[in-house]
Every structure is written in C-alpha cells, then in structure tokens.
C-alpha cells in the first residue's frame, strides 16, 4: 500500500515537469556579421583573446579573427567544409582548387627575345578576406520561458558574398572558460533579430508574435528562475515582473468645471504588446588545435522600443532570460 501511495505522488510531479518543458513554438533565423567596422545593423561584437593566440603558426593573428582561423584550417585540410547547408556535399581538395583558387590568364613577354606567350597564374585565397560569417539557428520557445538556441551550420564568405563554404558547429551547454588556453579567439555576439525575420516551423502551437503574450499570461507575477533583470542580471523579483505586466502611466487630467489640471495614475499597456524584436546573446569560440567552432548560448531578451530626445528610436531590454551556466546566482 505504501508503494502505491508513493507512485501516486511521483506521477503528478513528472506530468508537471513535462508541462513546464512543453515546446510551443519553433522557428529559424540566420544571424550574420560582415567584414566591416560596424559589423552590420543590430549587431554588437566584443572580442576576447587567449594567450595561445600568439603561439606558433598563429603569430600575428589579432582579436576577432575567427573567420580567418577557420578558413586557414579549411584550406589546410584540418576542417571539413561543405558546399551545401545540409552539410552533405563535402568540399574536396579538387573542389577547393576549382572554387576558391582564382586563376588568371596573363600575357608574358620574354625580355630577351620580346616574344609573348599566354600563361595561367593561380592566386591563392587570402584567409583575411573570409571574415563574413553567417550562423543559422533553430530557436525553440518553451512554456517555462526558455528560448533555446540551436546552431545548424556556420558559413564563411568574402565581403562580396561568394564563394561560400559551410561548416558544422559544436554546441556547448557549458559556459566558455576563459582560463583555458585552448581558445584562440572568442567573440561575444549580440544580435537584434526582428520577429518578422523568424521563419515559423510547421507544428508550432503558438505564433511567433504571441510568444511574450503567452509568457506573461502563464507566469503572471511569479517569474521562473531563468529570468534576470537588465541591470546586473540579478534575480528578477516578483514586483519587477508585475511592473512589466501591469505598468502604470501618469497622465494630466483637466477638470471641465474648474479647468484645473492634475496628474492621475492610470493603467498602462503591457510592454509585450509592442515587442517587435528579440535580442540574442552568444559566445563564438575557436579552438585551432582541434579545428572546432564552438557555440555557447548566453541569453535572450525582448526589445522594447522608445523614442529618444532627438525623436529617434532606441530599443532596450526590460529583462533577460539567462542560460543556467551563465547565471550569477
């Protein structure tokens, strides 16, 4: 009888956990950086560098050189590259010579006989030109508030966009350890992704524009452990959460009889009704010894737009949902 009672208590707990982890929406997007100082609209890039960057053959490589290091490994045959997004058509040595090595026909004149002849010269690709990187992500929204970021592939190309080569990505659920010497380059990437840029996958129970509506309807004023405030990533309190869900506005009201004005506090519009973008925070890391590109998701946040003093638009996150390995406490 005691065993039966234990089972009756355990099974509801399992059911509740499954409900908390329910997948409600899935979609894809491609984030990218260009070979330019501004790195593209809505992209912020912070560079890190480990001591091993200045060792051996990597001497002279500077911060932000993940693309250059990846292309060197690909050129030298240490990193498998593919010609398609499905990572099925592997680029062979012959394919590399045909696609990436530029061949020019030039006329050469013999300085002694003045005879001319046509010859073909090969121009090896410069790894420094391959700093334009695209990362294709599958995003999955769970009913517990997590927006899971799963990388599908990463690609390299020149600033002109061609030729392009695709690579596999090693996802990591652990935080990047900066004390290890294995990382030759680590970038912290921040992307602002429009909801319109998200391609909804078939089978989703929720439309992408309703993610945050659903989130707050489900959680009310009881935030889950993954939510952090936007100031120092401390725990988001119930009061802060309720302030987002039930904002208050101060308006000026004029008495129709006395024409006197007075300030009145009224209910505002919940912030999520105006969300049009999501901020994605990630770490990209390159280990040259193992020739691997590692992706580590950090956090995500809705972006609320405001008008600045100059009449322009500025976007700010009201909170972050932070992956467990990056939470302060």
PDB file of C-alpha atoms in Angstrom:
ATOM      1  CA  UNK A   1       0.000   0.000   0.000  1.00  0.00           C
ATOM      2  CA  UNK A   2       2.855   2.357   0.796  1.00  0.00           C
ATOM      3  CA  UNK A   3       4.434   1.747  -2.635  1.00  0.00           C
ATOM      4  CA  UNK A   4       1.160   2.594  -4.327  1.00  0.00           C
ATOM      5  CA  UNK A   5       0.903   5.885  -2.442  1.00  0.00           C
ATOM      6  CA  UNK A   6       4.424   6.839  -3.500  1.00  0.00           C
ATOM      7  CA  UNK A   7       3.579   6.220  -7.139  1.00  0.00           C
ATOM      8  CA  UNK A   8       0.504   8.399  -6.878  1.00  0.00           C
ATOM      9  CA  UNK A   9       2.640  11.298  -5.653  1.00  0.00           C
ATOM     10  CA  UNK A  10       5.504  10.803  -8.124  1.00  0.00           C
ATOM     11  CA  UNK A  11       3.458  10.608 -11.317  1.00  0.00           C
ATOM     12  CA  UNK A  12       1.826  14.078 -10.976  1.00  0.00           C
ATOM     13  CA  UNK A  13       5.299  15.558 -10.440  1.00  0.00           C
ATOM     14  CA  UNK A  14       6.521  14.012 -13.658  1.00  0.00           C
ATOM     15  CA  UNK A  15       3.493  15.344 -15.519  1.00  0.00           C
ATOM     16  CA  UNK A  16       4.093  18.867 -14.200  1.00  0.00           C
ATOM     17  CA  UNK A  17       7.718  18.795 -15.310  1.00  0.00           C
ATOM     18  CA  UNK A  18       6.683  17.744 -18.810  1.00  0.00           C
ATOM     19  CA  UNK A  19       4.211  20.597 -18.942  1.00  0.00           C
ATOM     20  CA  UNK A  20       6.895  23.089 -17.913  1.00  0.00           C
ATOM     21  CA  UNK A  21       9.144  21.892 -20.732  1.00  0.00           C
ATOM     22  CA  UNK A  22       6.460  21.930 -23.428  1.00  0.00           C
ATOM     23  CA  UNK A  23       7.601  23.239 -26.826  1.00  0.00           C
ATOM     24  CA  UNK A  24       5.165  25.844 -28.081  1.00  0.00           C
ATOM     25  CA  UNK A  25       6.989  27.474 -30.982  1.00  0.00           C
ATOM     26  CA  UNK A  26       9.958  26.646 -33.191  1.00  0.00           C
ATOM     27  CA  UNK A  27      11.497  28.673 -35.980  1.00  0.00           C
ATOM     28  CA  UNK A  28      14.724  29.517 -37.728  1.00  0.00           C
ATOM     29  CA  UNK A  29      16.791  32.613 -38.421  1.00  0.00           C
ATOM     30  CA  UNK A  30      20.236  33.405 -39.794  1.00  0.00           C
ATOM     31  CA  UNK A  31      22.406  35.921 -37.969  1.00  0.00           C
ATOM     32  CA  UNK A  32      25.451  37.361 -39.674  1.00  0.00           C
ATOM     33  CA  UNK A  33      28.416  39.680 -39.396  1.00  0.00           C
ATOM     34  CA  UNK A  34      30.008  41.426 -42.332  1.00  0.00           C
ATOM     35  CA  UNK A  35      33.652  42.245 -42.957  1.00  0.00           C
ATOM     36  CA  UNK A  36      33.134  45.860 -41.917  1.00  0.00           C
ATOM     37  CA  UNK A  37      33.887  48.028 -38.860  1.00  0.00           C
ATOM     38  CA  UNK A  38      30.212  48.354 -37.956  1.00  0.00           C
ATOM     39  CA  UNK A  39      29.619  44.576 -38.192  1.00  0.00           C
ATOM     40  CA  UNK A  40      26.167  45.116 -39.629  1.00  0.00           C
ATOM     41  CA  UNK A  41      22.931  46.655 -38.333  1.00  0.00           C
ATOM     42  CA  UNK A  42      21.756  45.405 -34.957  1.00  0.00           C
ATOM     43  CA  UNK A  43      24.984  43.504 -34.249  1.00  0.00           C
ATOM     44  CA  UNK A  44      27.380  44.142 -31.385  1.00  0.00           C
ATOM     45  CA  UNK A  45      30.679  42.267 -31.250  1.00  0.00           C
ATOM     46  CA  UNK A  46      33.051  42.098 -28.279  1.00  0.00           C
ATOM     47  CA  UNK A  47      36.430  40.414 -28.796  1.00  0.00           C
ATOM     48  CA  UNK A  48      38.381  38.229 -26.386  1.00  0.00           C
ATOM     49  CA  UNK A  49      41.799  36.692 -26.835  1.00  0.00           C
ATOM     50  CA  UNK A  50      43.570  33.822 -25.104  1.00  0.00           C
ATOM     51  CA  UNK A  51      47.358  33.600 -24.534  1.00  0.00           C
ATOM     52  CA  UNK A  52      47.688  30.856 -27.168  1.00  0.00           C
ATOM     53  CA  UNK A  53      46.827  33.318 -29.947  1.00  0.00           C
ATOM     54  CA  UNK A  54      50.448  34.476 -30.163  1.00  0.00           C
ATOM     55  CA  UNK A  55      51.974  30.997 -30.223  1.00  0.00           C
ATOM     56  CA  UNK A  56      53.499  29.129 -33.148  1.00  0.00           C
ATOM     57  CA  UNK A  57      51.896  29.496 -36.567  1.00  0.00           C
ATOM     58  CA  UNK A  58      49.201  31.763 -35.153  1.00  0.00           C
ATOM     59  CA  UNK A  59      51.601  34.623 -34.513  1.00  0.00           C
ATOM     60  CA  UNK A  60      50.209  37.922 -35.743  1.00  0.00           C
ATOM     61  CA  UNK A  61      46.559  36.852 -35.576  1.00  0.00           C
ATOM     62  CA  UNK A  62      44.502  39.507 -33.789  1.00  0.00           C
ATOM     63  CA  UNK A  63      41.187  39.589 -31.963  1.00  0.00           C
ATOM     64  CA  UNK A  64      38.060  38.902 -33.987  1.00  0.00           C
ATOM     65  CA  UNK A  65      39.874  36.525 -36.331  1.00  0.00           C
ATOM     66  CA  UNK A  66      37.585  33.501 -36.061  1.00  0.00           C
ATOM     67  CA  UNK A  67      36.780  33.643 -39.768  1.00  0.00           C
ATOM     68  CA  UNK A  68      40.451  33.870 -40.709  1.00  0.00           C
ATOM     69  CA  UNK A  69      41.425  30.984 -38.440  1.00  0.00           C
ATOM     70  CA  UNK A  70      38.563  28.823 -39.707  1.00  0.00           C
ATOM     71  CA  UNK A  71      39.468  29.424 -43.334  1.00  0.00           C
ATOM     72  CA  UNK A  72      43.131  28.564 -42.671  1.00  0.00           C
ATOM     73  CA  UNK A  73      42.070  25.266 -41.119  1.00  0.00           C
ATOM     74  CA  UNK A  74      39.756  24.602 -44.081  1.00  0.00           C
ATOM     75  CA  UNK A  75      42.472  25.470 -46.605  1.00  0.00           C
ATOM     76  CA  UNK A  76      44.993  23.200 -44.858  1.00  0.00           C
ATOM     77  CA  UNK A  77      42.587  20.258 -44.774  1.00  0.00           C
ATOM     78  CA  UNK A  78      42.151  20.278 -40.983  1.00  0.00           C
ATOM     79  CA  UNK A  79      38.496  21.382 -41.082  1.00  0.00           C
ATOM     80  CA  UNK A  80      35.812  19.734 -43.208  1.00  0.00           C
ATOM     81  CA  UNK A  81      33.906  22.184 -45.376  1.00  0.00           C
ATOM     82  CA  UNK A  82      30.696  21.666 -47.302  1.00  0.00           C
ATOM     83  CA  UNK A  83      29.093  23.201 -50.380  1.00  0.00           C
ATOM     84  CA  UNK A  84      25.519  22.987 -49.067  1.00  0.00           C
ATOM     85  CA  UNK A  85      23.540  23.994 -45.980  1.00  0.00           C
ATOM     86  CA  UNK A  86      22.637  20.363 -45.261  1.00  0.00           C
ATOM     87  CA  UNK A  87      26.370  19.589 -44.811  1.00  0.00           C
ATOM     88  CA  UNK A  88      26.191  16.643 -47.198  1.00  0.00           C
ATOM     89  CA  UNK A  89      28.356  17.699 -50.153  1.00  0.00           C
ATOM     90  CA  UNK A  90      31.890  17.778 -48.802  1.00  0.00           C
ATOM     91  CA  UNK A  91      34.371  20.115 -50.482  1.00  0.00           C
ATOM     92  CA  UNK A  92      37.287  18.019 -51.749  1.00  0.00           C
ATOM     93  CA  UNK A  93      40.815  19.226 -52.463  1.00  0.00           C
ATOM     94  CA  UNK A  94      39.931  19.387 -56.152  1.00  0.00           C
ATOM     95  CA  UNK A  95      36.777  21.375 -55.344  1.00  0.00           C
ATOM     96  CA  UNK A  96      38.844  23.813 -53.283  1.00  0.00           C
ATOM     97  CA  UNK A  97      41.266  24.397 -56.164  1.00  0.00           C
ATOM     98  CA  UNK A  98      38.399  24.887 -58.581  1.00  0.00           C
ATOM     99  CA  UNK A  99      36.210  27.115 -56.382  1.00  0.00           C
ATOM    100  CA  UNK A 100      38.498  29.148 -54.147  1.00  0.00           C
ATOM    101  CA  UNK A 101      41.771  29.421 -56.086  1.00  0.00           C
ATOM    102  CA  UNK A 102      41.453  32.161 -58.652  1.00  0.00           C
ATOM    103  CA  UNK A 103      43.150  31.564 -61.991  1.00  0.00           C
ATOM    104  CA  UNK A 104      44.050  34.469 -64.271  1.00  0.00           C
ATOM    105  CA  UNK A 105      45.280  34.387 -67.858  1.00  0.00           C
ATOM    106  CA  UNK A 106      48.116  36.835 -68.439  1.00  0.00           C
ATOM    107  CA  UNK A 107      50.429  37.716 -71.316  1.00  0.00           C
ATOM    108  CA  UNK A 108      54.129  37.348 -70.508  1.00  0.00           C
ATOM    109  CA  UNK A 109      56.858  38.946 -72.693  1.00  0.00           C
ATOM    110  CA  UNK A 110      60.371  37.485 -72.774  1.00  0.00           C
ATOM    111  CA  UNK A 111      62.760  40.411 -72.000  1.00  0.00           C
ATOM    112  CA  UNK A 112      65.454  38.997 -74.327  1.00  0.00           C
ATOM    113  CA  UNK A 113      63.510  37.813 -77.366  1.00  0.00           C
ATOM    114  CA  UNK A 114      60.467  40.022 -76.850  1.00  0.00           C
ATOM    115  CA  UNK A 115      58.342  37.036 -77.674  1.00  0.00           C
ATOM    116  CA  UNK A 116      54.992  36.879 -75.897  1.00  0.00           C
ATOM    117  CA  UNK A 117      53.163  33.898 -74.540  1.00  0.00           C
ATOM    118  CA  UNK A 118      49.935  33.312 -72.676  1.00  0.00           C
ATOM    119  CA  UNK A 119      50.192  31.702 -69.244  1.00  0.00           C
ATOM    120  CA  UNK A 120      47.845  30.938 -66.381  1.00  0.00           C
ATOM    121  CA  UNK A 121      48.710  32.049 -62.875  1.00  0.00           C
ATOM    122  CA  UNK A 122      46.983  30.940 -59.687  1.00  0.00           C
ATOM    123  CA  UNK A 123      46.089  33.305 -56.869  1.00  0.00           C
ATOM    124  CA  UNK A 124      45.666  31.584 -53.528  1.00  0.00           C
ATOM    125  CA  UNK A 125      42.760  32.893 -51.419  1.00  0.00           C
ATOM    126  CA  UNK A 126      43.656  35.172 -48.531  1.00  0.00           C
ATOM    127  CA  UNK A 127      42.136  33.896 -45.247  1.00  0.00           C
ATOM    128  CA  UNK A 128      41.864  37.513 -44.078  1.00  0.00           C
ATOM    129  CA  UNK A 129      39.177  38.062 -46.736  1.00  0.00           C
ATOM    130  CA  UNK A 130      36.890  35.470 -45.136  1.00  0.00           C
ATOM    131  CA  UNK A 131      35.539  37.466 -42.210  1.00  0.00           C
ATOM    132  CA  UNK A 132      31.879  37.485 -43.270  1.00  0.00           C
ATOM    133  CA  UNK A 133      30.201  34.838 -41.114  1.00  0.00           C
ATOM    134  CA  UNK A 134      26.631  33.548 -41.094  1.00  0.00           C
ATOM    135  CA  UNK A 135      25.200  31.338 -38.365  1.00  0.00           C
ATOM    136  CA  UNK A 136      21.905  29.544 -38.947  1.00  0.00           C
ATOM    137  CA  UNK A 137      19.880  28.971 -35.772  1.00  0.00           C
ATOM    138  CA  UNK A 138      16.859  26.951 -34.811  1.00  0.00           C
ATOM    139  CA  UNK A 139      15.013  28.711 -31.988  1.00  0.00           C
ATOM    140  CA  UNK A 140      12.591  26.814 -29.775  1.00  0.00           C
ATOM    141  CA  UNK A 141      10.337  28.560 -27.265  1.00  0.00           C
ATOM    142  CA  UNK A 142       9.313  26.526 -24.212  1.00  0.00           C
ATOM    143  CA  UNK A 143       6.408  27.232 -21.900  1.00  0.00           C
ATOM    144  CA  UNK A 144       8.835  27.699 -18.971  1.00  0.00           C
ATOM    145  CA  UNK A 145      10.275  30.787 -20.681  1.00  0.00           C
ATOM    146  CA  UNK A 146      13.374  29.327 -22.306  1.00  0.00           C
ATOM    147  CA  UNK A 147      14.148  30.284 -25.891  1.00  0.00           C
ATOM    148  CA  UNK A 148      16.589  27.560 -26.867  1.00  0.00           C
ATOM    149  CA  UNK A 149      19.225  28.476 -29.465  1.00  0.00           C
ATOM    150  CA  UNK A 150      20.439  25.520 -31.545  1.00  0.00           C
ATOM    151  CA  UNK A 151      23.034  26.179 -34.295  1.00  0.00           C
ATOM    152  CA  UNK A 152      22.556  24.317 -37.589  1.00  0.00           C
ATOM    153  CA  UNK A 153      25.589  25.486 -39.555  1.00  0.00           C
ATOM    154  CA  UNK A 154      28.105  28.302 -39.863  1.00  0.00           C
ATOM    155  CA  UNK A 155      29.336  29.679 -43.187  1.00  0.00           C
ATOM    156  CA  UNK A 156      32.254  31.790 -44.377  1.00  0.00           C
ATOM    157  CA  UNK A 157      32.438  34.077 -47.382  1.00  0.00           C
ATOM    158  CA  UNK A 158      34.179  37.198 -48.571  1.00  0.00           C
ATOM    159  CA  UNK A 159      32.582  40.613 -48.213  1.00  0.00           C
ATOM    160  CA  UNK A 160      31.204  40.128 -51.733  1.00  0.00           C
ATOM    161  CA  UNK A 161      29.378  37.002 -50.538  1.00  0.00           C
ATOM    162  CA  UNK A 162      30.936  34.473 -52.914  1.00  0.00           C
ATOM    163  CA  UNK A 163      32.255  31.836 -52.879  1.00  0.00           C
ATOM    164  CA  UNK A 164      30.740  30.448 -49.685  1.00  0.00           C
ATOM    165  CA  UNK A 165      31.601  27.368 -47.639  1.00  0.00           C
ATOM    166  CA  UNK A 166      29.595  25.758 -44.803  1.00  0.00           C
ATOM    167  CA  UNK A 167      30.820  24.096 -41.613  1.00  0.00           C
ATOM    168  CA  UNK A 168      29.378  22.127 -38.726  1.00  0.00           C
ATOM    169  CA  UNK A 169      29.046  23.716 -35.277  1.00  0.00           C
ATOM    170  CA  UNK A 170      29.799  22.193 -31.891  1.00  0.00           C
ATOM    171  CA  UNK A 171      27.111  23.416 -29.459  1.00  0.00           C
ATOM    172  CA  UNK A 172      28.090  23.722 -25.810  1.00  0.00           C
ATOM    173  CA  UNK A 173      25.745  23.811 -22.847  1.00  0.00           C
ATOM    174  CA  UNK A 174      28.613  24.945 -20.610  1.00  0.00           C
ATOM    175  CA  UNK A 175      29.881  28.470 -20.119  1.00  0.00           C
ATOM    176  CA  UNK A 176      33.030  29.430 -22.019  1.00  0.00           C
ATOM    177  CA  UNK A 177      36.031  29.096 -19.699  1.00  0.00           C
ATOM    178  CA  UNK A 178      38.410  31.988 -20.425  1.00  0.00           C
ATOM    179  CA  UNK A 179      41.104  30.475 -18.203  1.00  0.00           C
ATOM    180  CA  UNK A 180      41.756  27.678 -20.648  1.00  0.00           C
ATOM    181  CA  UNK A 181      44.475  28.138 -23.256  1.00  0.00           C
ATOM    182  CA  UNK A 182      42.615  26.144 -25.906  1.00  0.00           C
ATOM    183  CA  UNK A 183      40.666  29.128 -27.232  1.00  0.00           C
ATOM    184  CA  UNK A 184      42.488  31.065 -29.935  1.00  0.00           C
ATOM    185  CA  UNK A 185      39.653  33.545 -30.441  1.00  0.00           C
ATOM    186  CA  UNK A 186      36.401  34.129 -28.572  1.00  0.00           C
ATOM    187  CA  UNK A 187      33.728  36.635 -29.634  1.00  0.00           C
ATOM    188  CA  UNK A 188      30.691  37.685 -27.633  1.00  0.00           C
ATOM    189  CA  UNK A 189      27.933  38.305 -30.145  1.00  0.00           C
ATOM    190  CA  UNK A 190      24.754  40.329 -29.614  1.00  0.00           C
ATOM    191  CA  UNK A 191      22.126  40.225 -32.359  1.00  0.00           C
ATOM    192  CA  UNK A 192      18.869  42.145 -32.675  1.00  0.00           C
ATOM    193  CA  UNK A 193      16.505  39.906 -34.624  1.00  0.00           C
ATOM    194  CA  UNK A 194      13.156  41.120 -35.916  1.00  0.00           C
ATOM    195  CA  UNK A 195      10.230  38.820 -35.240  1.00  0.00           C
ATOM    196  CA  UNK A 196       9.442  39.148 -38.937  1.00  0.00           C
ATOM    197  CA  UNK A 197      12.812  37.519 -39.698  1.00  0.00           C
ATOM    198  CA  UNK A 198      11.869  34.324 -37.833  1.00  0.00           C
ATOM    199  CA  UNK A 199      10.585  31.516 -40.040  1.00  0.00           C
ATOM    200  CA  UNK A 200       7.952  29.534 -38.121  1.00  0.00           C
ATOM    201  CA  UNK A 201       8.270  25.775 -38.417  1.00  0.00           C
ATOM    202  CA  UNK A 202       5.305  23.528 -39.049  1.00  0.00           C
ATOM    203  CA  UNK A 203       3.764  22.061 -35.919  1.00  0.00           C
ATOM    204  CA  UNK A 204       4.199  25.130 -33.729  1.00  0.00           C
ATOM    205  CA  UNK A 205       1.298  25.658 -31.329  1.00  0.00           C
ATOM    206  CA  UNK A 206       1.964  29.361 -30.969  1.00  0.00           C
ATOM    207  CA  UNK A 207       2.616  32.146 -33.443  1.00  0.00           C
ATOM    208  CA  UNK A 208       5.923  33.976 -33.019  1.00  0.00           C
ATOM    209  CA  UNK A 209       4.281  37.360 -32.324  1.00  0.00           C
ATOM    210  CA  UNK A 210       2.429  35.845 -29.356  1.00  0.00           C
ATOM    211  CA  UNK A 211       5.434  34.387 -27.529  1.00  0.00           C
ATOM    212  CA  UNK A 212       5.666  37.126 -24.920  1.00  0.00           C
ATOM    213  CA  UNK A 213       1.910  37.428 -24.532  1.00  0.00           C
ATOM    214  CA  UNK A 214       1.799  33.749 -23.674  1.00  0.00           C
ATOM    215  CA  UNK A 215       4.850  34.012 -21.448  1.00  0.00           C
ATOM    216  CA  UNK A 216       3.326  36.610 -19.146  1.00  0.00           C
ATOM    217  CA  UNK A 217      -0.135  35.071 -19.196  1.00  0.00           C
ATOM    218  CA  UNK A 218       1.365  31.813 -17.931  1.00  0.00           C
ATOM    219  CA  UNK A 219       3.808  33.165 -15.363  1.00  0.00           C
ATOM    220  CA  UNK A 220       1.771  36.085 -14.029  1.00  0.00           C
ATOM    221  CA  UNK A 221       3.810  37.758 -11.319  1.00  0.00           C
ATOM    222  CA  UNK A 222       5.824  34.640 -10.451  1.00  0.00           C
ATOM    223  CA  UNK A 223       8.967  34.711 -12.623  1.00  0.00           C
ATOM    224  CA  UNK A 224      10.821  31.460 -13.200  1.00  0.00           C
ATOM    225  CA  UNK A 225      14.442  31.055 -12.132  1.00  0.00           C
ATOM    226  CA  UNK A 226      15.916  31.878 -15.529  1.00  0.00           C
ATOM    227  CA  UNK A 227      14.715  35.482 -15.627  1.00  0.00           C
ATOM    228  CA  UNK A 228      17.177  38.224 -14.695  1.00  0.00           C
ATOM    229  CA  UNK A 229      16.894  41.999 -14.518  1.00  0.00           C
ATOM    230  CA  UNK A 230      18.536  44.077 -17.220  1.00  0.00           C
ATOM    231  CA  UNK A 231      20.861  45.996 -14.848  1.00  0.00           C
ATOM    232  CA  UNK A 232      23.165  43.411 -13.296  1.00  0.00           C
ATOM    233  CA  UNK A 233      21.499  40.110 -14.191  1.00  0.00           C
ATOM    234  CA  UNK A 234      20.368  39.641 -10.635  1.00  0.00           C
ATOM    235  CA  UNK A 235      17.212  37.708  -9.896  1.00  0.00           C
ATOM    236  CA  UNK A 236      14.102  39.411 -11.245  1.00  0.00           C
ATOM    237  CA  UNK A 237      11.741  39.994  -8.336  1.00  0.00           C
ATOM    238  CA  UNK A 238       8.005  39.418  -8.411  1.00  0.00           C
ATOM    239  CA  UNK A 239       7.471  43.177  -8.016  1.00  0.00           C
ATOM    240  CA  UNK A 240       9.670  43.940 -11.035  1.00  0.00           C
ATOM    241  CA  UNK A 241       7.881  41.288 -13.035  1.00  0.00           C
ATOM    242  CA  UNK A 242       4.468  42.631 -12.044  1.00  0.00           C
ATOM    243  CA  UNK A 243       5.612  46.135 -13.022  1.00  0.00           C
ATOM    244  CA  UNK A 244       6.285  44.851 -16.532  1.00  0.00           C
ATOM    245  CA  UNK A 245       2.964  43.066 -16.733  1.00  0.00           C
ATOM    246  CA  UNK A 246       0.880  45.859 -15.172  1.00  0.00           C
ATOM    247  CA  UNK A 247       2.665  49.146 -15.927  1.00  0.00           C
ATOM    248  CA  UNK A 248       1.355  52.476 -14.665  1.00  0.00           C
ATOM    249  CA  UNK A 249       1.325  55.742 -16.600  1.00  0.00           C
ATOM    250  CA  UNK A 250       0.914  59.276 -15.293  1.00  0.00           C
ATOM    251  CA  UNK A 251      -1.394  61.479 -17.353  1.00  0.00           C
ATOM    252  CA  UNK A 252      -2.566  65.060 -16.917  1.00  0.00           C
ATOM    253  CA  UNK A 253      -6.343  65.453 -16.463  1.00  0.00           C
ATOM    254  CA  UNK A 254      -8.162  68.814 -16.754  1.00  0.00           C
ATOM    255  CA  UNK A 255     -11.267  69.386 -14.625  1.00  0.00           C
ATOM    256  CA  UNK A 256     -14.046  70.503 -17.052  1.00  0.00           C
ATOM    257  CA  UNK A 257     -15.595  72.763 -14.375  1.00  0.00           C
ATOM    258  CA  UNK A 258     -12.550  74.480 -12.841  1.00  0.00           C
ATOM    259  CA  UNK A 259     -10.108  73.948 -15.734  1.00  0.00           C
ATOM    260  CA  UNK A 260      -7.542  72.942 -13.162  1.00  0.00           C
ATOM    261  CA  UNK A 261      -5.060  70.268 -14.170  1.00  0.00           C
ATOM    262  CA  UNK A 262      -3.926  67.359 -12.060  1.00  0.00           C
ATOM    263  CA  UNK A 263      -1.801  64.250 -12.526  1.00  0.00           C
ATOM    264  CA  UNK A 264      -3.527  60.917 -12.456  1.00  0.00           C
ATOM    265  CA  UNK A 265      -2.040  57.419 -12.420  1.00  0.00           C
ATOM    266  CA  UNK A 266      -3.679  55.073 -14.910  1.00  0.00           C
ATOM    267  CA  UNK A 267      -3.055  51.548 -16.148  1.00  0.00           C
ATOM    268  CA  UNK A 268      -0.540  51.401 -18.974  1.00  0.00           C
ATOM    269  CA  UNK A 269      -0.211  48.999 -21.870  1.00  0.00           C
ATOM    270  CA  UNK A 270       1.732  45.782 -21.115  1.00  0.00           C
ATOM    271  CA  UNK A 271       5.156  46.108 -22.700  1.00  0.00           C
ATOM    272  CA  UNK A 272       4.976  42.831 -24.633  1.00  0.00           C
ATOM    273  CA  UNK A 273       2.257  44.136 -26.937  1.00  0.00           C
ATOM    274  CA  UNK A 274       4.820  46.389 -28.598  1.00  0.00           C
ATOM    275  CA  UNK A 275       7.672  43.883 -28.923  1.00  0.00           C
ATOM    276  CA  UNK A 276       8.921  43.546 -32.487  1.00  0.00           C
ATOM    277  CA  UNK A 277      12.486  42.308 -31.913  1.00  0.00           C
ATOM    278  CA  UNK A 278      14.411  39.769 -29.854  1.00  0.00           C
ATOM    279  CA  UNK A 279      17.990  40.205 -28.640  1.00  0.00           C
ATOM    280  CA  UNK A 280      20.190  37.089 -28.784  1.00  0.00           C
ATOM    281  CA  UNK A 281      23.439  36.861 -26.780  1.00  0.00           C
ATOM    282  CA  UNK A 282      26.003  34.214 -27.724  1.00  0.00           C
ATOM    283  CA  UNK A 283      29.669  33.251 -27.456  1.00  0.00           C
ATOM    284  CA  UNK A 284      31.530  32.063 -30.528  1.00  0.00           C
ATOM    285  CA  UNK A 285      34.829  30.319 -29.797  1.00  0.00           C
ATOM    286  CA  UNK A 286      37.536  28.812 -31.967  1.00  0.00           C
ATOM    287  CA  UNK A 287      39.978  26.086 -30.894  1.00  0.00           C
ATOM    288  CA  UNK A 288      42.665  25.893 -33.574  1.00  0.00           C
ATOM    289  CA  UNK A 289      44.368  22.774 -32.239  1.00  0.00           C
ATOM    290  CA  UNK A 290      41.144  20.796 -32.541  1.00  0.00           C
ATOM    291  CA  UNK A 291      39.882  22.833 -35.537  1.00  0.00           C
ATOM    292  CA  UNK A 292      36.429  23.347 -33.994  1.00  0.00           C
ATOM    293  CA  UNK A 293      33.903  26.175 -33.888  1.00  0.00           C
ATOM    294  CA  UNK A 294      32.034  26.157 -30.568  1.00  0.00           C
ATOM    295  CA  UNK A 295      28.722  27.916 -29.990  1.00  0.00           C
ATOM    296  CA  UNK A 296      27.594  28.755 -26.457  1.00  0.00           C
ATOM    297  CA  UNK A 297      24.197  30.480 -25.972  1.00  0.00           C
ATOM    298  CA  UNK A 298      24.127  33.061 -23.176  1.00  0.00           C
ATOM    299  CA  UNK A 299      20.724  34.739 -23.024  1.00  0.00           C
ATOM    300  CA  UNK A 300      17.831  36.287 -24.901  1.00  0.00           C
ATOM    301  CA  UNK A 301      15.660  39.338 -24.281  1.00  0.00           C
ATOM    302  CA  UNK A 302      12.657  41.076 -25.793  1.00  0.00           C
ATOM    303  CA  UNK A 303      13.441  44.580 -27.057  1.00  0.00           C
ATOM    304  CA  UNK A 304      11.083  47.388 -26.145  1.00  0.00           C
ATOM    305  CA  UNK A 305      11.329  50.472 -28.350  1.00  0.00           C
ATOM    306  CA  UNK A 306      11.269  54.036 -27.004  1.00  0.00           C
ATOM    307  CA  UNK A 307      11.619  57.486 -28.547  1.00  0.00           C
ATOM    308  CA  UNK A 308      14.789  59.336 -27.547  1.00  0.00           C
ATOM    309  CA  UNK A 309      15.115  63.089 -27.046  1.00  0.00           C
ATOM    310  CA  UNK A 310      16.042  63.604 -30.682  1.00  0.00           C
ATOM    311  CA  UNK A 311      12.926  61.869 -31.941  1.00  0.00           C
ATOM    312  CA  UNK A 312      14.760  58.702 -32.902  1.00  0.00           C
ATOM    313  CA  UNK A 313      14.028  55.156 -31.794  1.00  0.00           C
ATOM    314  CA  UNK A 314      16.034  53.244 -29.201  1.00  0.00           C
ATOM    315  CA  UNK A 315      15.463  49.636 -28.115  1.00  0.00           C
ATOM    316  CA  UNK A 316      16.029  48.435 -24.541  1.00  0.00           C
ATOM    317  CA  UNK A 317      15.538  45.012 -22.922  1.00  0.00           C
ATOM    318  CA  UNK A 318      13.195  45.022 -19.897  1.00  0.00           C
ATOM    319  CA  UNK A 319      14.723  41.725 -18.729  1.00  0.00           C
ATOM    320  CA  UNK A 320      16.886  38.790 -19.855  1.00  0.00           C
ATOM    321  CA  UNK A 321      16.274  35.070 -19.797  1.00  0.00           C
ATOM    322  CA  UNK A 322      19.732  33.686 -18.986  1.00  0.00           C
ATOM    323  CA  UNK A 323      21.015  30.161 -19.583  1.00  0.00           C
ATOM    324  CA  UNK A 324      21.744  28.318 -16.349  1.00  0.00           C
ATOM    325  CA  UNK A 325      25.526  28.149 -16.850  1.00  0.00           C
ATOM    326  CA  UNK A 326      25.758  31.975 -17.107  1.00  0.00           C
ATOM    327  CA  UNK A 327      23.563  32.948 -14.170  1.00  0.00           C
ATOM    328  CA  UNK A 328      25.271  34.772 -11.325  1.00  0.00           C
ATOM    329  CA  UNK A 329      23.204  33.063  -8.644  1.00  0.00           C
TER     330      UNK A 329
END
